[in-house]
Amino acid sequence: MSAIKPSTPPARLRRGETFEGEIETLAYGGRGIARPGGYVVFVSGGLPGDRVLAEVTKSKRGYAEAVALELLAPSPDRLPNVDEHQGEACPGASWQGLAYEKQLAFKEAHVADALTRIGKLGDVNIDPIIGADEQWRYRNKVEYSFGEQDGELVLGFRPQGRWDEVLDIEDCHLSSEATNQARNEVLAWARAEGLNAYDPHDHRGILRNLIVREGRRTGQIQTRLVTSRGDFPRPPVDLHTIIDGPSGSTSGPTGALGEETLRERIFDLDIELSHDSFFQTNTEMAEKLYGLAAEYADLTGTEKLFDLYCGVGTIGLSMARQAGQVWGLEIVPDAIENAKRNAKANGITNARFVAANARTGMRPLIEEAGRPDVVTIDPPRAGLSAKIVRRLIECEARRIVYISCNPTTLAPNAAQLVEAGYRLTRVRPVDMFPQTPHIECVAQFDLIGEVKYVESPSDRKRRERDERRQAAKEAGQ
């Protein structure tokens, strides 16, 4: 009997090669998956059922990454674009060709896949996704980039993968008419003054970015202009940030020319926001997200609540009247000052806020306040480091409510918590960002019995080193 020959692996595509293929499904992050000759390629710019011409931008042994150059045959399910700029789909609305119910189905599936495949958590109770009532005009913050086209100043968005280009826009359907009007007024001023855009190639020019924030419930518009240093008339904006050097960061010195803070209302709270304070970019869905977190926390009026990564205090303050005491922890000092003023303005006396990072601030907080009954945590997209998860476990809270904007980082954090003795009781996705692949979710963890402290890799190495030294010492006696 002849031996069975191993199957031949699919031919690997190299960087710069082009291919034609059909998008089969969507991976987390929104890229399409094609399999030319059986070789897996993640394609930016395609939706399921599309047949595209794509160019490979990165090649690995087991997969490649590519960008769609041309839509050869659209999927029969593809919807016409609502939001286009200069003939291209808005870079911030990459899923607008998908029917909204399909967007929700993919997002729900991506959360389940991350928890089971990355977190290896088995059968997880995932409640149905909460969809958005408004699928357009929902953003309360938009960042525009300045550029030039044929010698004329433009203000818009950078296309995906083309960092040195700017698509000029007149009306982005993700933002409100008031936000678009503010953008148009600043552009008209800049053109009238003959100002030029900063060039990322030769690092010359003045105008870099315009950030527009809107109080959706108050109607307030706040504008911040980001420029290189130079001489030009006072801009018609609220805030002006000057960047020295080639960095594109917006963390330079900021001077107030108008309103220094933005006012917003969420639930029954009046909220103050400084320019660098985090706030969810969809106010209406933020209420649903935080309302779900409060439901999962299930406070009875006596609990001690730690609100980690608290920002301007919105989550903790929204739960303060159902808690005994709230302690908020946040690394941004301006946000902590906002949180303190927000507590005072809303007549909340049982909330305290501390400026510290989560890694070094939790132990001192436990020493000062004692261990919490419930912890709410809303980290950035990178999730929690293993060390911060261990600090979280040291709180020994009976319940942890984790608000995540990235299920692929929630998953390993969830696995650590489960290993430490917590049960992942339930998870529910919330669609904060229609027309995009981004997804938020709220996860509830309940402590079962006693906390099981998990030894960190560094602690294990230190213990093993000490044990070897002790064994050598005893052998020499």
XYZ file of C-alpha atoms in Angstrom:
477
model
C 0.000 0.000 0.000
C 1.428 3.359 -0.997
C 2.089 5.972 1.654
C -0.242 8.961 1.860
C 1.571 12.042 0.670
C 1.207 15.178 2.793
C -0.965 17.858 1.226
C 0.851 20.663 -0.539
C 0.548 23.967 1.335
C -1.080 26.821 -0.597
C 1.254 29.045 -2.572
C 2.399 32.045 -0.569
C 1.741 35.483 -2.028
C 4.584 37.985 -1.813
C 4.493 41.667 -0.975
C 3.606 43.757 -4.029
C 1.792 40.915 -5.808
C -1.795 41.448 -6.906
C -4.573 38.873 -7.003
C -8.280 38.581 -7.669
C -10.402 37.020 -4.977
C -13.771 36.940 -3.262
C -14.229 38.179 0.294
C -15.701 35.298 2.284
C -16.284 36.868 5.687
C -15.010 39.601 8.025
C -12.292 39.273 10.646
C -12.276 41.263 13.878
C -11.169 44.792 13.052
C -13.220 44.870 9.864
C -10.882 43.375 7.270
C -12.263 40.898 4.784
C -10.909 37.358 4.490
C -10.063 35.962 1.035
C -8.421 32.611 0.275
C -6.765 32.709 -3.171
C -5.469 29.190 -3.772
C -6.262 28.379 -0.137
C -3.832 31.003 1.193
C -5.452 33.264 3.820
C -5.347 36.995 3.052
C -6.800 39.770 5.228
C -8.062 42.449 2.839
C -8.783 46.054 3.801
C -11.621 47.572 1.811
C -13.775 44.559 0.987
C -17.091 43.236 2.281
C -18.451 39.656 2.180
C -19.429 38.692 -1.351
C -17.269 41.346 -3.029
C -14.849 40.246 -5.743
C -11.800 42.498 -5.583
C -8.422 43.136 -7.137
C -6.054 43.466 -4.183
C -2.363 44.156 -3.603
C -0.395 42.345 -0.909
C 1.169 44.727 1.627
C 2.557 42.172 4.089
C 3.405 38.504 3.595
C 3.807 35.818 6.254
C 4.169 32.065 5.994
C 0.584 31.396 7.055
C -1.223 34.525 5.894
C -0.896 37.860 4.139
C -2.364 41.338 4.415
C -3.625 43.263 1.399
C -5.552 46.334 0.350
C -8.347 46.293 -2.213
C -7.362 48.264 -5.317
C -10.545 47.782 -7.311
C -14.031 46.441 -6.712
C -14.438 44.036 -9.644
C -17.911 42.820 -8.733
C -19.808 44.080 -5.686
C -21.636 41.697 -3.410
C -25.339 41.449 -4.223
C -25.912 42.441 -0.586
C -23.712 45.561 -0.721
C -25.582 48.807 -0.078
C -24.729 52.071 -1.873
C -22.500 54.427 0.107
C -24.254 57.131 2.100
C -21.077 58.932 3.168
C -18.536 59.674 0.414
C -15.802 62.266 0.028
C -14.278 62.984 -3.384
C -15.728 59.752 -4.737
C -14.327 57.566 -1.923
C -16.174 56.009 0.994
C -15.643 57.915 4.230
C -12.604 56.369 6.004
C -14.562 56.479 9.258
C -17.515 54.492 7.874
C -15.883 51.409 6.372
C -18.907 49.172 7.059
C -21.561 51.429 5.522
C -22.021 48.949 2.667
C -23.346 46.349 5.132
C -26.991 46.303 6.188
C -27.171 47.348 9.831
C -28.527 44.011 11.064
C -25.507 42.302 9.457
C -23.142 44.760 11.143
C -24.664 43.797 14.500
C -24.430 40.068 13.736
C -20.724 40.308 12.851
C -19.960 42.331 15.979
C -21.763 39.889 18.237
C -19.900 36.995 16.589
C -16.540 38.747 16.998
C -17.096 39.122 20.756
C -17.991 35.434 21.071
C -15.010 34.389 18.946
C -12.537 36.443 20.993
C -13.715 35.027 24.318
C -13.721 31.410 23.139
C -10.712 31.404 20.795
C -8.365 33.865 22.550
C -9.646 33.575 26.117
C -10.372 29.834 25.797
C -13.347 30.355 28.090
C -15.663 27.738 26.622
C -19.392 28.371 26.773
C -19.859 32.070 27.591
C -23.258 33.639 28.259
C -23.440 36.455 25.695
C -26.629 38.499 25.797
C -27.990 39.972 22.527
C -26.193 43.055 21.259
C -27.726 46.474 21.966
C -28.015 48.313 18.663
C -27.964 52.059 18.118
C -31.145 54.045 17.525
C -29.222 56.532 15.386
C -26.865 54.953 12.833
C -25.678 58.290 11.411
C -24.906 61.758 12.840
C -23.949 60.267 16.202
C -20.344 61.391 16.785
C -19.736 64.107 19.384
C -16.031 64.409 18.525
C -14.327 64.581 15.125
C -10.653 65.159 14.295
C -9.881 66.619 10.874
C -6.519 66.909 9.109
C -5.324 69.800 6.946
C -3.788 69.118 3.547
C -3.429 70.624 0.095
C -4.814 69.593 -3.292
C -3.673 71.391 -6.439
C -2.397 74.266 -4.335
C -5.654 74.718 -2.400
C -6.016 74.179 1.347
C -8.368 71.323 2.292
C -9.618 69.983 5.617
C -10.855 66.432 5.940
C -9.804 62.842 6.638
C -6.756 60.768 5.744
C -7.604 57.677 3.659
C -6.661 54.382 5.250
C -3.018 53.552 4.521
C -2.323 56.927 2.860
C -1.050 59.025 5.753
C 0.252 61.838 3.517
C -3.072 62.463 1.714
C -6.256 64.219 2.835
C -9.756 63.774 1.427
C -11.551 67.121 1.399
C -15.068 66.975 2.808
C -18.084 69.215 3.030
C -20.477 67.073 5.054
C -19.536 63.952 7.011
C -22.654 61.945 7.839
C -21.127 60.582 11.048
C -21.082 64.048 12.636
C -23.808 66.613 13.199
C -24.593 69.568 10.981
C -23.271 71.862 13.733
C -19.920 70.048 13.753
C -19.676 70.231 9.970
C -20.509 73.942 10.070
C -17.734 74.584 12.614
C -15.285 72.751 10.360
C -16.350 74.751 7.314
C -16.003 78.081 9.151
C -12.430 77.345 10.275
C -11.456 76.241 6.755
C -12.946 79.423 5.268
C -10.930 81.541 7.747
C -7.692 79.670 6.978
C -8.173 80.048 3.219
C -8.965 83.755 3.584
C -5.757 84.256 5.592
C -3.690 82.368 2.999
C -2.401 79.809 5.525
C -0.847 76.536 4.380
C -1.020 72.984 5.671
C 1.784 71.240 7.516
C 3.650 68.895 5.163
C 4.654 65.618 6.888
C 7.433 65.096 4.304
C 9.449 68.302 4.680
C 7.960 69.395 8.034
C 7.003 72.804 6.697
C 3.685 74.600 6.955
C 1.406 75.719 9.759
C -1.963 73.979 9.985
C -2.105 70.400 11.287
C -5.474 69.394 12.750
C -8.851 70.658 13.883
C -10.706 68.861 16.681
C -14.403 69.631 17.099
C -16.305 68.410 20.171
C -20.021 68.821 20.703
C -22.211 68.730 23.784
C -25.073 66.791 22.230
C -27.439 67.628 25.100
C -26.226 71.202 25.642
C -25.640 72.307 22.053
C -22.168 73.642 22.907
C -19.463 73.359 20.236
C -15.776 73.427 21.227
C -13.063 73.792 18.580
C -9.335 73.182 19.016
C -6.827 74.094 16.316
C -3.473 72.287 16.239
C -0.645 74.087 14.427
C 3.093 74.379 14.142
C 4.623 77.499 15.641
C 4.294 80.561 13.421
C 2.920 84.070 13.004
C -0.707 84.302 11.891
C -3.909 86.055 13.036
C -5.791 84.834 16.069
C -7.834 81.807 14.945
C -11.630 81.687 15.451
C -11.473 78.681 17.794
C -11.802 77.972 21.518
C -8.411 76.327 22.029
C -5.080 76.542 20.219
C -2.407 73.856 20.569
C 1.112 74.508 19.255
C 3.336 71.582 18.292
C 7.088 72.119 18.133
C 9.030 69.735 15.892
C 7.917 67.029 13.464
C 5.732 65.076 15.899
C 2.078 64.896 14.942
C 1.011 64.523 18.558
C -1.642 66.867 19.894
C -0.134 66.944 23.379
C 1.618 70.298 23.026
C 0.813 73.453 25.003
C -2.800 74.538 24.700
C -4.048 78.087 25.182
C -7.681 79.043 25.727
C -9.116 81.577 23.276
C -12.752 80.835 24.119
C -14.529 78.184 26.171
C -11.901 76.130 27.999
C -14.260 73.304 28.968
C -17.178 71.539 27.308
C -20.473 70.952 29.092
C -22.540 67.824 28.521
C -25.485 66.152 30.201
C -25.808 62.403 30.683
C -28.533 60.740 32.748
C -29.343 63.453 35.309
C -25.732 64.643 35.556
C -24.204 67.886 34.332
C -20.678 66.980 33.180
C -17.651 69.217 32.567
C -14.943 68.029 30.148
C -11.464 69.453 29.660
C -9.971 69.180 26.162
C -7.827 66.120 26.930
C -10.386 64.257 29.038
C -11.834 61.041 27.652
C -15.550 60.880 26.954
C -17.426 58.357 24.829
C -17.900 59.709 21.303
C -21.554 58.628 21.130
C -23.444 60.354 23.942
C -26.759 58.584 23.380
C -25.184 55.110 23.369
C -22.917 56.014 26.309
C -26.076 56.229 28.423
C -27.041 52.711 27.351
C -23.500 51.429 27.964
C -23.260 52.934 31.445
C -26.839 51.962 32.237
C -25.924 48.358 31.424
C -22.850 48.631 33.661
C -25.083 49.857 36.510
C -27.451 46.945 35.911
C -24.543 44.496 36.127
C -23.132 46.202 39.254
C -26.548 45.781 40.954
C -25.787 48.168 43.817
C -28.083 48.277 46.859
C -26.965 51.523 48.522
C -24.272 50.284 50.892
C -21.434 49.105 48.650
C -17.959 50.558 48.331
C -17.321 51.071 44.608
C -13.933 51.534 42.942
C -14.230 53.234 39.530
C -10.915 52.570 37.744
C -9.901 54.555 34.652
C -12.691 56.867 35.782
C -12.002 59.785 33.414
C -14.218 62.732 34.369
C -16.159 60.507 36.768
C -19.186 59.735 34.616
C -19.524 56.042 35.519
C -18.893 56.419 39.247
C -21.069 59.508 39.595
C -23.919 57.866 37.694
C -23.862 55.039 40.280
C -23.052 57.147 43.365
C -26.648 57.499 44.537
C -26.964 53.694 44.568
C -23.623 53.160 46.382
C -22.331 53.768 49.878
C -19.012 55.270 48.758
C -17.346 55.780 45.360
C -13.596 56.056 44.781
C -12.376 57.016 41.306
C -8.850 56.459 39.979
C -7.522 58.165 36.824
C -4.044 59.012 35.486
C -5.000 62.321 33.775
C -4.888 65.132 36.393
C -7.218 67.441 34.435
C -9.813 64.681 34.244
C -9.637 64.194 38.020
C -10.206 67.919 38.525
C -13.198 67.650 36.177
C -14.494 64.692 38.208
C -14.219 66.591 41.500
C -16.039 69.604 40.071
C -18.650 67.322 38.500
C -19.343 65.698 41.871
C -19.726 69.101 43.529
C -21.889 70.528 40.732
C -24.268 67.574 40.992
C -24.482 67.593 44.779
C -22.751 64.227 45.157
C -20.880 63.995 48.462
C -20.000 60.291 48.628
C -17.467 60.268 45.754
C -13.725 60.882 45.979
C -11.253 60.960 43.094
C -7.514 60.252 43.051
C -4.980 61.075 40.312
C -2.821 57.962 39.871
C -2.219 55.189 37.367
C -3.906 51.860 37.888
C -0.697 49.848 38.278
C 0.744 51.841 41.175
C -2.405 53.451 42.531
C -4.576 50.490 43.503
C -2.594 49.297 46.523
C -2.473 52.778 48.144
C -6.182 53.147 47.393
C -6.943 49.853 49.150
C -4.828 50.965 52.125
C -6.750 54.243 52.363
C -10.273 53.123 51.526
C -10.274 49.408 52.293
C -11.212 46.685 49.836
C -14.162 47.419 47.545
C -17.325 45.396 47.143
C -17.627 46.227 43.448
C -15.127 47.483 40.854
C -15.998 49.117 37.543
C -13.178 49.364 35.040
C -13.102 51.019 31.604
C -9.549 50.653 30.218
C -8.199 51.813 26.838
C -8.130 49.546 23.768
C -4.921 47.849 24.916
C -6.801 46.413 27.883
C -5.063 45.633 31.165
C -1.498 44.450 31.576
C -1.025 41.218 33.513
C 0.340 43.233 36.441
C -2.721 45.496 36.560
C -4.998 42.436 36.483
C -3.094 41.089 39.507
C -3.620 44.422 41.283
C -7.303 44.165 40.385
C -7.438 40.653 41.838
C -5.846 41.974 45.052
C -8.936 44.151 45.521
C -10.851 40.905 46.222
C -14.066 42.568 45.058
C -17.099 40.293 44.980
C -18.020 41.710 41.566
C -16.090 43.314 38.699
C -17.863 45.125 35.871
C -15.468 45.442 32.929
C -16.328 47.848 30.095
C -14.257 46.930 27.042
C -13.771 48.623 23.674
C -11.723 45.689 22.347
C -12.856 42.068 22.836
C -9.418 40.747 21.810
C -7.868 42.373 24.898
C -10.860 41.667 27.129
C -10.434 37.941 26.395
C -6.972 37.386 27.983
C -7.914 39.651 30.903
C -11.061 37.572 31.400
C -9.002 34.371 31.358
C -6.761 35.742 34.131
C -9.755 36.683 36.256
C -11.352 33.264 35.772
C -8.070 31.587 36.757
C -8.089 33.698 39.927
C -11.504 32.440 40.999
C -13.978 34.680 39.195
C -16.855 33.481 37.033
C -17.601 35.310 33.801
C -21.314 35.548 34.482
C -22.440 37.409 31.393
C -21.317 39.669 28.567
C -23.328 42.016 26.401
C -22.053 43.872 23.321
C -23.137 47.471 22.720
C -22.872 49.108 19.293
C -21.362 52.514 20.033
C -20.039 53.006 16.497
C -22.443 52.108 13.661
C -20.885 51.863 10.170
C -17.555 50.780 11.713
C -16.123 47.455 12.944
C -15.567 48.816 16.468
C -17.543 47.254 19.307
C -17.948 47.870 23.039
C -19.143 45.322 25.547
C -19.829 45.022 29.262
C -18.699 41.913 31.150
C -19.746 40.867 34.654
C -17.334 38.825 36.789
C -18.417 37.350 40.133
C -16.042 35.964 42.746
C -16.716 32.311 43.538
C -15.320 31.485 46.979
C -11.875 32.866 47.788
C -9.472 34.653 45.455
C -6.761 32.392 44.050
C -3.651 34.487 43.716
C -1.835 33.675 40.487
C 1.933 33.904 40.579
C 3.357 36.306 38.006
C 6.187 35.165 35.702
C 8.616 37.569 37.396
C 7.581 36.399 40.865
C 7.958 32.767 39.767
C 11.470 33.419 38.424
C 12.399 35.185 41.643
C 11.054 32.305 43.759
C 12.828 29.670 41.658
C 16.085 31.639 41.859
C 15.792 31.879 45.648
C 15.032 28.165 45.875
C 18.133 27.322 43.815
C 20.287 29.539 45.986
C 18.885 27.969 49.134
C 19.437 24.465 47.755
C 23.029 25.318 46.807
C 23.622 26.793 50.245
C 22.281 23.688 51.970
C 24.327 21.406 49.697
C 27.493 23.264 50.665
C 26.952 22.876 54.385
